[in-house]
Coordinates of C-alpha atoms in Angstrom, one line a residue:
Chain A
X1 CA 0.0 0.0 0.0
X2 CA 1.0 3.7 -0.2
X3 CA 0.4 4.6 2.9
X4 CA 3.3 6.0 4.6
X5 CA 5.1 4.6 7.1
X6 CA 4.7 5.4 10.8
X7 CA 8.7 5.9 11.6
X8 CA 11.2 4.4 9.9
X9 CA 14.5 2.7 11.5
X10 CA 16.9 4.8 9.9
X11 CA 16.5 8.6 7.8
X12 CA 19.1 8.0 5.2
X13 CA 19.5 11.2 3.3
X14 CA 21.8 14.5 2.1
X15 CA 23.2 17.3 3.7
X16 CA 23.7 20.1 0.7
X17 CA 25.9 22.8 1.6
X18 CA 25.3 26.1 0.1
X19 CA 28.1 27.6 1.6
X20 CA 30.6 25.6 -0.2
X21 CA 29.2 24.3 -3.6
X22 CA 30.5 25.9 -6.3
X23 CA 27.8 25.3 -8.8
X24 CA 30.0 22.8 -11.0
X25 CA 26.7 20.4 -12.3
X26 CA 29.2 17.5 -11.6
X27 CA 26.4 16.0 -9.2
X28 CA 24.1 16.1 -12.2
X29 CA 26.1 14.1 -14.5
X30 CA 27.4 11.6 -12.1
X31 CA 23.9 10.8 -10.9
X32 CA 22.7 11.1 -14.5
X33 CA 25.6 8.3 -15.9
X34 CA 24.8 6.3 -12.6
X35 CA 21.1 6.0 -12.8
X36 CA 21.1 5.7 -16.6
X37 CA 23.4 2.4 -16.8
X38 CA 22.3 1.2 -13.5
X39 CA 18.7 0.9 -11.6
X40 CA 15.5 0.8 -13.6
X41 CA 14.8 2.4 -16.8
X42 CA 17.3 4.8 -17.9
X43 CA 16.9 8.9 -18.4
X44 CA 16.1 9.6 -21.3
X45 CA 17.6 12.7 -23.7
X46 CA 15.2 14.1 -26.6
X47 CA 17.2 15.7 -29.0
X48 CA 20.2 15.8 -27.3
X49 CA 22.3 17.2 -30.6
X50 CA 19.3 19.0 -31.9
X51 CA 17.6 22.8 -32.1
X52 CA 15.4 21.7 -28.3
X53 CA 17.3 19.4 -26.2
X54 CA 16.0 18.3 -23.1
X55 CA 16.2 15.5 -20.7
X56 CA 15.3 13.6 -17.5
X57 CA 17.6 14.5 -14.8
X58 CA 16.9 13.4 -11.0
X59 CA 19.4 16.4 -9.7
X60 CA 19.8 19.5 -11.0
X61 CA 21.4 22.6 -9.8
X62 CA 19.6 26.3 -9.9
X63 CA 21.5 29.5 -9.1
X64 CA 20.4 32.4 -7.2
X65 CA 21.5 36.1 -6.6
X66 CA 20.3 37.2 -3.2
X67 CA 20.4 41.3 -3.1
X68 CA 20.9 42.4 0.7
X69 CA 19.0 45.8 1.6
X70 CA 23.2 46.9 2.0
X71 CA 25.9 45.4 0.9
X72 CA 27.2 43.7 -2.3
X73 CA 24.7 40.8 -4.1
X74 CA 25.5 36.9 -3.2
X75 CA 25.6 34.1 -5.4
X76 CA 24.2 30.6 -4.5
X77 CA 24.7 27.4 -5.9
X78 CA 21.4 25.5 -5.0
X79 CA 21.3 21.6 -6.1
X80 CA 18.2 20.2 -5.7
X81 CA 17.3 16.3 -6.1
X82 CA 14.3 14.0 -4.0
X83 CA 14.2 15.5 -0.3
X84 CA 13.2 11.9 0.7
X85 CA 10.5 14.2 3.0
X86 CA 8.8 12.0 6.0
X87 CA 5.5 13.2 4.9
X88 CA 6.0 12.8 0.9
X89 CA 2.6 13.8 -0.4
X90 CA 4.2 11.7 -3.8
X91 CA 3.8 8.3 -2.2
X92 CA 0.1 8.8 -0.8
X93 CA -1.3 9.8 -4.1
X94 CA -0.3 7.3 -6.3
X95 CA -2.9 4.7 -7.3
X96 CA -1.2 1.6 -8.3
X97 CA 1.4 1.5 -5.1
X98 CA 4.3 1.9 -7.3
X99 CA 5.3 4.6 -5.2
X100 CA 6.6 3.4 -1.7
X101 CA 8.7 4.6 1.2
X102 CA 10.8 2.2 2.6
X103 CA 10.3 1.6 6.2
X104 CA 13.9 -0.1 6.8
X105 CA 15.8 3.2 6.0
X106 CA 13.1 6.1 4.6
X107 CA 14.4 5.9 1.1
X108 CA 11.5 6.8 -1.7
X109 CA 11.3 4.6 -4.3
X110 CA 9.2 3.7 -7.4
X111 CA 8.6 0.4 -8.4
X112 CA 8.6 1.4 -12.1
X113 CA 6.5 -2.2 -13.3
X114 CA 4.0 -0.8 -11.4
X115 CA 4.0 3.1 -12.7
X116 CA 1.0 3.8 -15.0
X117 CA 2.5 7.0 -15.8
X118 CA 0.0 9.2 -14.7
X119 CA 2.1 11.7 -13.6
X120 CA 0.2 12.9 -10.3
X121 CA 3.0 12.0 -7.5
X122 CA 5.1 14.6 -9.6
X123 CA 2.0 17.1 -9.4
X124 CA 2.3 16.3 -5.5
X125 CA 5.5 17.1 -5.2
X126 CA 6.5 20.5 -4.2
X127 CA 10.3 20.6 -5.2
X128 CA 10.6 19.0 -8.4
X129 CA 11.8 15.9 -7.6
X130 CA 10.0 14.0 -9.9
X131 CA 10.5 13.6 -13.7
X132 CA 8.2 11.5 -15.9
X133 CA 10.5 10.0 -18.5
X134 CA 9.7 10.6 -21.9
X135 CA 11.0 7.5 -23.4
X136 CA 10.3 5.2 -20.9
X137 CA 6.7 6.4 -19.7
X138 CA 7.1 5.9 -16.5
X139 CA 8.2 8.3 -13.4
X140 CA 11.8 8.9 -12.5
X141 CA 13.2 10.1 -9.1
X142 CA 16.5 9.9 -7.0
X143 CA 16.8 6.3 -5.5
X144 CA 19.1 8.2 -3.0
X145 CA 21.9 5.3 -5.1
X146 CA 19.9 2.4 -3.6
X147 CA 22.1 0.2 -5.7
X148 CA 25.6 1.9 -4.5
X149 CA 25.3 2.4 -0.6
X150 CA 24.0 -1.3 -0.2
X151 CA 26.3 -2.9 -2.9
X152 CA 28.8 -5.0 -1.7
X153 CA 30.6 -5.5 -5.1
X154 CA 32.1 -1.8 -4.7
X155 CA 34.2 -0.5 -2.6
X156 CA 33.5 0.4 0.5
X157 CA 34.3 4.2 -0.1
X158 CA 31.8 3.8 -3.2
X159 CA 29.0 3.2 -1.3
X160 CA 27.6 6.0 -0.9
X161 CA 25.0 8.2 -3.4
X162 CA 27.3 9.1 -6.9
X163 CA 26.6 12.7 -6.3
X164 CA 28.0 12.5 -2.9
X165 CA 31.2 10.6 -4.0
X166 CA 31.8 12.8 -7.0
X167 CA 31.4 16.1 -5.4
X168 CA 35.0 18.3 -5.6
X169 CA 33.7 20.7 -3.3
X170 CA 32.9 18.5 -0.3
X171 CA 29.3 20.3 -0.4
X172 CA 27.4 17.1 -0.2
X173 CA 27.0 14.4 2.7
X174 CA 25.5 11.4 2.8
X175 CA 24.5 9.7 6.3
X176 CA 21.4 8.8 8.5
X177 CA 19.1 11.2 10.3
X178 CA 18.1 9.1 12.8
X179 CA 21.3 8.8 14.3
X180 CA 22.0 11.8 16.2
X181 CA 25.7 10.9 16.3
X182 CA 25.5 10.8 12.5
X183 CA 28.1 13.2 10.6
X184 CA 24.9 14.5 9.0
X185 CA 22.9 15.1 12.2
X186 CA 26.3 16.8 14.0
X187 CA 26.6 19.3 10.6
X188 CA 22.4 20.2 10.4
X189 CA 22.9 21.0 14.6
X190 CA 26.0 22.9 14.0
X191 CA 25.4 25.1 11.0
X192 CA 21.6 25.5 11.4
X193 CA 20.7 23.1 8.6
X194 CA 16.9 23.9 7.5
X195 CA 14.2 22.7 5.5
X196 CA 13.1 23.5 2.4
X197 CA 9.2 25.2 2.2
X198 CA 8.7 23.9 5.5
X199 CA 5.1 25.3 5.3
X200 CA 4.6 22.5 3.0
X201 CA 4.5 20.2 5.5
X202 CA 6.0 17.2 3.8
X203 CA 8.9 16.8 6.6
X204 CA 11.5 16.6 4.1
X205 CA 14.7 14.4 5.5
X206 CA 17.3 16.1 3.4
X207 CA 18.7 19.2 5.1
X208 CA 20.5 22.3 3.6
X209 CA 23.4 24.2 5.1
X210 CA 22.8 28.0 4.9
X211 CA 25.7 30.1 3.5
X212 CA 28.0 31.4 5.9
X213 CA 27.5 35.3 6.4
X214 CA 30.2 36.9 4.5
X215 CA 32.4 40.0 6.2
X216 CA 30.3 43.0 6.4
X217 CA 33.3 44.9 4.5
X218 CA 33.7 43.2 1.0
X219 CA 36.5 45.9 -0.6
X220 CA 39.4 47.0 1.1
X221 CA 38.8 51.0 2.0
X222 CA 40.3 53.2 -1.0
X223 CA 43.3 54.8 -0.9
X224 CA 43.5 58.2 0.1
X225 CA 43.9 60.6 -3.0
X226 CA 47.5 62.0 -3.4
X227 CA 46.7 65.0 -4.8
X228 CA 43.8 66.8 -3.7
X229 CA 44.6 70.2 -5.5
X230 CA 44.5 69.9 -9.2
X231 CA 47.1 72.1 -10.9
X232 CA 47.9 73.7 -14.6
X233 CA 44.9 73.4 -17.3
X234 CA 43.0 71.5 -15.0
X235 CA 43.1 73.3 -12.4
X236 CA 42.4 76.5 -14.0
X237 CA 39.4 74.9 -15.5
X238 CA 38.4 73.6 -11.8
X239 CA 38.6 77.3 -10.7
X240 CA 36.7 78.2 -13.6
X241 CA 33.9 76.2 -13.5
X242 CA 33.8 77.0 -9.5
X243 CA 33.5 80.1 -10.4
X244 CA 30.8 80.1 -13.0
X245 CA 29.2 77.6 -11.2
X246 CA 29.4 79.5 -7.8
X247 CA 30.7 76.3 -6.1
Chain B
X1 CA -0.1 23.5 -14.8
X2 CA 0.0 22.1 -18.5
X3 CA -3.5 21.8 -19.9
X4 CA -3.4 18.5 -21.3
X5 CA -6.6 18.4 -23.7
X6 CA -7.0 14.8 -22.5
X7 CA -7.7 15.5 -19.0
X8 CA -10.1 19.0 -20.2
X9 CA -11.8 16.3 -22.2
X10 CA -12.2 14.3 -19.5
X11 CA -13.3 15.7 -16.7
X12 CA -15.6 18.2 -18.9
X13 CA -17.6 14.9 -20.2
X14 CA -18.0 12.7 -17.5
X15 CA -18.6 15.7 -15.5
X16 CA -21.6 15.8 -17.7
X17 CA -22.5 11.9 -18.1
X18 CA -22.0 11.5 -14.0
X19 CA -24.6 14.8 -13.6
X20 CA -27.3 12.7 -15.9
X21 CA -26.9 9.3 -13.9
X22 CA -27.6 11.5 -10.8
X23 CA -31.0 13.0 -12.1
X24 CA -31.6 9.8 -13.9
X25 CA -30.7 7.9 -10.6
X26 CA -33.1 10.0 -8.4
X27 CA -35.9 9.6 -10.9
X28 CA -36.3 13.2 -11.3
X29 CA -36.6 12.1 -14.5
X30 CA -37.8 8.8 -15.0
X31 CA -38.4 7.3 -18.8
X32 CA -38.8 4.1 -19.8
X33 CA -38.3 2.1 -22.9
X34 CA -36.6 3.6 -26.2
X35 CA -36.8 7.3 -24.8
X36 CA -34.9 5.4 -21.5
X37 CA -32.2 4.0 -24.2
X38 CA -31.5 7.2 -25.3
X39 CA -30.9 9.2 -22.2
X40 CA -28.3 6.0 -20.8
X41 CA -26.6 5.7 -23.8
X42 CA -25.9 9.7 -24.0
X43 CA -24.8 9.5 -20.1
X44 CA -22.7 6.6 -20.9
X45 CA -21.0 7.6 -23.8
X46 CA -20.2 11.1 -21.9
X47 CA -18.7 9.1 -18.6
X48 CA -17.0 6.2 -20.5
X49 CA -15.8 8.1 -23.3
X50 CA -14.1 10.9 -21.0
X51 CA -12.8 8.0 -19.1
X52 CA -11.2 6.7 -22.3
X53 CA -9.8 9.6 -23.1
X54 CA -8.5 10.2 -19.5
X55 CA -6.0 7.2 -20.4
X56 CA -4.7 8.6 -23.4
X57 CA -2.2 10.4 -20.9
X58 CA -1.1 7.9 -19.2
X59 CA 2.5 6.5 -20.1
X60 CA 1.8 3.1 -19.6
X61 CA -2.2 2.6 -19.8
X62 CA -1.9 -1.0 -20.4
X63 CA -1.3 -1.3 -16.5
X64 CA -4.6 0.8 -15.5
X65 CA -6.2 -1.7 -14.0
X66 CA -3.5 -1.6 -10.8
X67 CA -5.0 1.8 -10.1
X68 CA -7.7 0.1 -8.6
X69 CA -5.3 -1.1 -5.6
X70 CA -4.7 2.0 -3.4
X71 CA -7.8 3.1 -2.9
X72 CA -7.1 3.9 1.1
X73 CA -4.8 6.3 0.1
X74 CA -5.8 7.5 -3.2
X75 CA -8.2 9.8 -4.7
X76 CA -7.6 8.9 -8.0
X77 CA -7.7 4.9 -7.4
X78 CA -11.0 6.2 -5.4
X79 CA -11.8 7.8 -8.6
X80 CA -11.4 4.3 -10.4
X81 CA -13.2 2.6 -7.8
X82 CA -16.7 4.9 -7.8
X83 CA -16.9 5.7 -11.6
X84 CA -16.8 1.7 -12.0
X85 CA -19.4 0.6 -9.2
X86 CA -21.6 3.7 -10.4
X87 CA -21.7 2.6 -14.1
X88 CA -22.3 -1.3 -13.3
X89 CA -24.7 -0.3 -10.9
X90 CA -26.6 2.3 -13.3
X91 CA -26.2 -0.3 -16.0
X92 CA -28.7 -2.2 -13.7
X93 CA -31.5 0.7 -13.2
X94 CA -31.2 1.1 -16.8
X95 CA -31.8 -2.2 -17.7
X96 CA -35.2 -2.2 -15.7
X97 CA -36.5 1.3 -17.2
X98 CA -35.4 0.3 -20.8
X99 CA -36.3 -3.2 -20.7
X100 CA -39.0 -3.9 -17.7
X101 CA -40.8 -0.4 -18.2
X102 CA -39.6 -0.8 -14.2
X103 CA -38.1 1.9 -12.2
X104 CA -36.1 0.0 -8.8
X105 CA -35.6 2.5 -6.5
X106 CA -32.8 1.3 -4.5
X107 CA -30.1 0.5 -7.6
X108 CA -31.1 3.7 -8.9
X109 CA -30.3 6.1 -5.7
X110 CA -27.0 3.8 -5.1
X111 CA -26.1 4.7 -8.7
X112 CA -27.0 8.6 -8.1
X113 CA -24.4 8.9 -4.7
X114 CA -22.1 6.7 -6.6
X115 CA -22.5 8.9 -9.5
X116 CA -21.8 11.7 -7.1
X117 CA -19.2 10.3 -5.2
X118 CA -17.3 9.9 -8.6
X119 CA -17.2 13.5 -9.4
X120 CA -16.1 14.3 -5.6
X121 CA -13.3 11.8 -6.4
X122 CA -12.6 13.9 -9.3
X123 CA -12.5 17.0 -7.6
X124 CA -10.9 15.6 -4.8
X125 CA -7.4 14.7 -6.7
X126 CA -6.8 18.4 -7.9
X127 CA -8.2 19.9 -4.5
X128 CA -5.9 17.7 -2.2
X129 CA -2.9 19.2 -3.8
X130 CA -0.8 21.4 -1.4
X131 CA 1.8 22.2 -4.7
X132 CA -1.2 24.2 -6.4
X133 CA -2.6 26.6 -3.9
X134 CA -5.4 27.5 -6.5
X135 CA -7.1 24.0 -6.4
X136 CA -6.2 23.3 -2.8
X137 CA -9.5 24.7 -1.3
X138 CA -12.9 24.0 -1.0
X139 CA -14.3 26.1 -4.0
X140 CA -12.3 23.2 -6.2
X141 CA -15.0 20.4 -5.6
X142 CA -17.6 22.9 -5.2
X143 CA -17.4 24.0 -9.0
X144 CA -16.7 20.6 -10.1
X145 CA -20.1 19.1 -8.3
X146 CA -22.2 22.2 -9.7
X147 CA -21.2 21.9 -12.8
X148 CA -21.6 18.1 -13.1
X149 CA -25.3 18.8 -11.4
X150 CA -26.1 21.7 -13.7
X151 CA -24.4 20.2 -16.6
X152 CA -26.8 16.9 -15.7
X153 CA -29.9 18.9 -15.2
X154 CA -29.5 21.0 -18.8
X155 CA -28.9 17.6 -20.1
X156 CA -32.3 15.6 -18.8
X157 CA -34.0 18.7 -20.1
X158 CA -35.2 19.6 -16.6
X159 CA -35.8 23.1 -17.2
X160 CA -36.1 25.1 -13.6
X161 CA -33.9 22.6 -11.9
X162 CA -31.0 23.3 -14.8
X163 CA -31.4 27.1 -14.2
X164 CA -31.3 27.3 -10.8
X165 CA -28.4 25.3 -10.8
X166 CA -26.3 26.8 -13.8
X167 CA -26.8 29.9 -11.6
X168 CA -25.2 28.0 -8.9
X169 CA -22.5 26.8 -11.0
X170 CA -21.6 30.3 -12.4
X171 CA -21.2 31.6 -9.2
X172 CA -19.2 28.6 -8.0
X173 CA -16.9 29.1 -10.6
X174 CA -16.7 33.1 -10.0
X175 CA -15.9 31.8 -6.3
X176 CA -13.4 29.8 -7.6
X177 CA -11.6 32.5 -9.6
X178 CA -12.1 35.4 -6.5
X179 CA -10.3 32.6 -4.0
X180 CA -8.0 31.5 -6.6
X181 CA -6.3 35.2 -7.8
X182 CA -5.0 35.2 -4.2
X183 CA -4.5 31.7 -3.4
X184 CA -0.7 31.2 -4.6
X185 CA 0.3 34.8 -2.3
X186 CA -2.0 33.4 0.8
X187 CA -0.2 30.2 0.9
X188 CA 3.2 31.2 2.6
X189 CA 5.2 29.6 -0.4
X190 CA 7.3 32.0 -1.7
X191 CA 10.9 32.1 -3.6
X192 CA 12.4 32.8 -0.2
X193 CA 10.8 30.2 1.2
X194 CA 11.8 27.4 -1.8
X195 CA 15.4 28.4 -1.5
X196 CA 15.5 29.2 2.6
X197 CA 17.5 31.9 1.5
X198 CA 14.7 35.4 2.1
X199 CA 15.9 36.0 5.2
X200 CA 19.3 37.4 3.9
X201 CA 17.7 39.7 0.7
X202 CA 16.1 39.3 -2.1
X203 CA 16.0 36.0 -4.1
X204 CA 16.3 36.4 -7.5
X205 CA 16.7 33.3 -10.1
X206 CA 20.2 34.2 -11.4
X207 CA 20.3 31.1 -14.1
X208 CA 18.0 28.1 -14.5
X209 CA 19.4 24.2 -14.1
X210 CA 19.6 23.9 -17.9
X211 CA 19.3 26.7 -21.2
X212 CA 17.0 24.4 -22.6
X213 CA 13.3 23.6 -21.4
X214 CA 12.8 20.2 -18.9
X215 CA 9.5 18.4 -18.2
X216 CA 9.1 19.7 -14.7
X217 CA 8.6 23.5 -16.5
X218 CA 6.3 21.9 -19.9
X219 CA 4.2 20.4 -17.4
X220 CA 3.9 22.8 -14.5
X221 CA 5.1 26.5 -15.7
X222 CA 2.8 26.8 -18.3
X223 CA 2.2 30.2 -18.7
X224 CA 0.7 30.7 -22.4
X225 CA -2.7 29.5 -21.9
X226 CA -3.1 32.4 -19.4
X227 CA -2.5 34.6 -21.4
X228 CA -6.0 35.6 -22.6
X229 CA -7.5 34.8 -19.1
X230 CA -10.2 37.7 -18.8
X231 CA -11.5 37.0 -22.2
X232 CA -11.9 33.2 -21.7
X233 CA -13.5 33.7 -18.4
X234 CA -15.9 36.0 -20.0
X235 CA -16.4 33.6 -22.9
X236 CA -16.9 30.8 -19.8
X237 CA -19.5 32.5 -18.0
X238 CA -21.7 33.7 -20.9
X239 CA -21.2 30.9 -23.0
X240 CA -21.4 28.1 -20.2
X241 CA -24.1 29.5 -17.9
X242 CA -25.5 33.1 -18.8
X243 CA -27.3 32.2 -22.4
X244 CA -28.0 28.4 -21.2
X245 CA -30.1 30.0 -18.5
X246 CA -31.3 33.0 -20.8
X247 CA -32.4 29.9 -23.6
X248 CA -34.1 28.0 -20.4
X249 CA -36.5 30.9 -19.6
X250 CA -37.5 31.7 -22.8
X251 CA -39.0 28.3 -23.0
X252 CA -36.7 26.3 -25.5
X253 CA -38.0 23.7 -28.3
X254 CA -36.0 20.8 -28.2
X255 CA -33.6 22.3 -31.0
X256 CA -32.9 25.3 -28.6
X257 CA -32.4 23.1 -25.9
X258 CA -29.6 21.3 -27.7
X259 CA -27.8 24.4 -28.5
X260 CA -27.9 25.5 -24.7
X261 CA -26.0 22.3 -24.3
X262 CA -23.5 22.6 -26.8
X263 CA -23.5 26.6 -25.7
X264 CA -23.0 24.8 -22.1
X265 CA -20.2 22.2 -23.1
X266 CA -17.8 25.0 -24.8
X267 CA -17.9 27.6 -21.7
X268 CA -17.4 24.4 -19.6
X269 CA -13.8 23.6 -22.0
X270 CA -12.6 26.9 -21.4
X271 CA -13.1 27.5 -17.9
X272 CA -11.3 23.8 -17.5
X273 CA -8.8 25.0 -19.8
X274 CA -8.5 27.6 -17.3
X275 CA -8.2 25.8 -14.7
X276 CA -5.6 23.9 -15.4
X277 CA -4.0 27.0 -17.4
X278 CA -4.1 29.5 -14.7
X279 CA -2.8 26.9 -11.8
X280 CA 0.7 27.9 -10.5
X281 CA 2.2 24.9 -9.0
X282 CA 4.9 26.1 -6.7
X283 CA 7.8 24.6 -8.1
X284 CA 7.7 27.2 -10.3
X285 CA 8.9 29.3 -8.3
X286 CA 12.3 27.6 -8.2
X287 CA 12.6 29.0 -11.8
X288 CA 11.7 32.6 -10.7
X289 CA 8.3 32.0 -12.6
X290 CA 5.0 31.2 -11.5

């Protein structure tokens, strides 16, 4: 059934921070070459090489200016992929039960032989997450690398989500929720890590770090002028002007 | 939200067929023999065929019959649920006005709350959306009901009942419009909020995720169809209610009557075109758009 679950055992999910991520898209084509050769049906491209590409992607990163009433404008890197929210108005709404969360570890999933492709769990979904596949007619969504952080066939420093492992900046971190001892739980109570539309109410489990606050003084104070007097032509034509101008 | 002409189609018909069952259900109207034929067969080709063409958008409609599973949970498995125990059930009153000249009571006001409980399934799948403040209230099912009753009424050519209630429809749907307009600012769901970021300035969308266009934006920024929003609710309301009712009260012939339907069933496509055309779903608002 599609009914949530009450609590789960563990809240595996991602810490993005937005104080470090550079906006490289790096996540988005590791997860993209991951979950195309790997689990379920892979993302499609339309047109890739044509006048209107476009594409299934389960991660993508946005960018945003924020303008502070003073001071100089800020630019944020914001990826954004499944929140694997507590409350995920995506799973409820499905009909055939092909949406699921998983009670072991909170991961959601879709069982895509059961997808009808009817497109509603996207419509409940506040952030995007969700991305009916063109090709493939059936609904795509991060698996939070279901088939990495359980695999025993790779590494162990492989098993976590690609975006996580492929990340230059350090900006992402994988880990459980539940687990207050967690490296994720320790970094959302340090750095105040928040929700996104929490008035959404869908709980979500991933958490995002707010940028640091940068120094109030962005440009070193000029340099006094050397020469406050202006002399020859100009400075006749300073006097001038005064002058005329009665200045 | 992308209005998909499968969907309008949809819910626009059955809306219609569902509102006939009801009246036919109740015995408000209550024919027998041929004249009984003709009334079921219009009801069902209106609900089955907009059902039909509500799986024309599905990616993989050759597994529809799994949406009968979640029902607990689901509106639209609901959905599947009613509209199939309404029809079989109808499909039994029928049989006794068209072939027994027999009018059972009981099968026929299941039929009508099962008819009715259909389009409140309907209603219910767009209304219980959080992500598109504009359908998540109460005026959402409110519209769809009175139009399905009015829609029925015009339809089994009950003349003061269809007026009263194309009145009631109208103004449903000019309720849903007033509470709509300010829906998407009264919901708390803002840029700021998407990004977590308002507290420290303004958020502005400095560049989208990709410079080409992606489903998530085809299917739920679409902006074009709003674009000539005042006249196509105009064109809704007169079309759809104000010269139905004006047709009614001048006492129509049965040709009349079958213009105010078809006069009916064109302002009902463009306030559902509407509907789905002017609904901002939030996500939007991660592109800067809404």
């Amino acid at each position: 059934m599609t009914a949530l679950p009450e609590t789960t055992d563990r809240k595996l999910g991602l810490v993005i921070d937005l104080d470090t991520c550079v906006g490289c898209h790096a996540c988005v084509i590791s997860c993209k070459g991951w979950n195309t050769e790997n689990y379920g049906a892979p993302l499609a491209d339309t047109e890739p090489y044509g006048a209107d590409p476009s594409g299934t992607y389960l991660n993508r990163v946005h960018s945003y200016e924020i303008q502070p009433n003073d001071g100089p404008a800020q630019l944020v890197h914001f990826p954004k992929s499944c929140l694997h929210c507590e409350d995920a108005p995506c799973v409820t709404v499905c009909p055939t039960g092909a949406s699921y969360k998983r009670s072991a570890d909170g991961i959601v999933l879709v069982n895509e032989a059961d997808c009808i492709g009817c497109g509603l769990c996207a419509w409940a979904c506040p952030y995007g997450a969700r991305e009916m596949d063109p090709t493939a007619g059936v609904m795509k969504k991060c698996t939070l690398c279901v088939d990495r952080i359980y695999n025993e066939n790779l590494p162990e420093e492989d098993r976590e989500p690609a975006c996580v492992r492929t990340c230059p900046a350090g900006a992402r971190h994988f880990g459980d929720f539940a687990d207050p001892d967690s490296h994720v739980s320790k970094l959302t109570a340090e750095r105040g890590g928040m929700d996104l539309m929490p008035e959404q109410g869908t709980r979500p489990v991933n958490k995002y770090l707010p940028p640091r606050a940068r120094d109030a003084q962005m440009q070193p104070p000029a340099l006094k002028p050397v020469a406050e007097d202006a002399k020859g032509f100009v400075g006749w034509l300073d006097k001038a002007l005064s002058r005329v101008g009665g200045g | 939200m992308h209005p998909a002409p499968s969907v309008i189609l949809f819910t626009s018909l059955s809306g219609l067929g569902f509102g006939l069952l009801v009246w036919l259900g109740l015995g408000v109207l209550a024919p027998t023999g041929w004249v009984a034929f003709v009334f079921f067969t219009i009801a069902y080709l209106l609900a089955v065929g907009g059902l039909m063409a509500s799986t024309f958008h599905l990616g993989h409609p050759e597994r529809a019959l799994k949406a009968f599973t979640q029902w607990r949970t689901s509106w639209l498995s609901r959905e599947a649920w009613a509209s199939v125990a309404a029809l079989v059930i109808m499909a039994v009153y029928g049989a006794g006005l068209v072939f027994f000249d027999n009018r059972w009571a009981v099968p026929g006001y299941l039929g009508a709350a099962l008819s009715l409980f259909t389009v409140v399934t309907t209603s219910m799948i767009y209304a219980q959306m959080r992500t598109v403040p504009r359908w998540n209230n109460p005026t959402t099912p409110a519209m769809f009901l009175s139009f399905s009753l009015a829609g029925g009424a015009l339809l089994a050519g009950q003349v003061t009942l269809a007026a009263v209630l194309l009145a009631l429809a109208g103004a449903a749907q000019v309720a849903h419009w007033a509470v709509g307009d300010r829906a998407l600012a009264g919901s708390g769901t803002t840029m700021a909020s998407a990004t977590g970021l308002g507290d420290r300035g303004a958020v502005r969308s400095f560049e989208p995720p990709h410079t080409g266009t992606n489903y998530l934006m085809d299917e739920f920024v679409h902006v074009v169809g709003r674009k000539h929003s005042r006249t196509l609710r105009a064109i809704a309301l007169v079309s759809g209610f104000g010269l139905p009712i004006l047709i009614l009260l001048a006492g129509a012939g049965h040709i009349l009557a079958a213009v105010a339907v078809l006069l009916h069933l064109a302002g009902v496509f463009a306030a559902r075109w509407l509907f789905f055309a002017e609904a901002e779903h939030v996500v939007g608002l991660y592109y800067g758009k809404r």
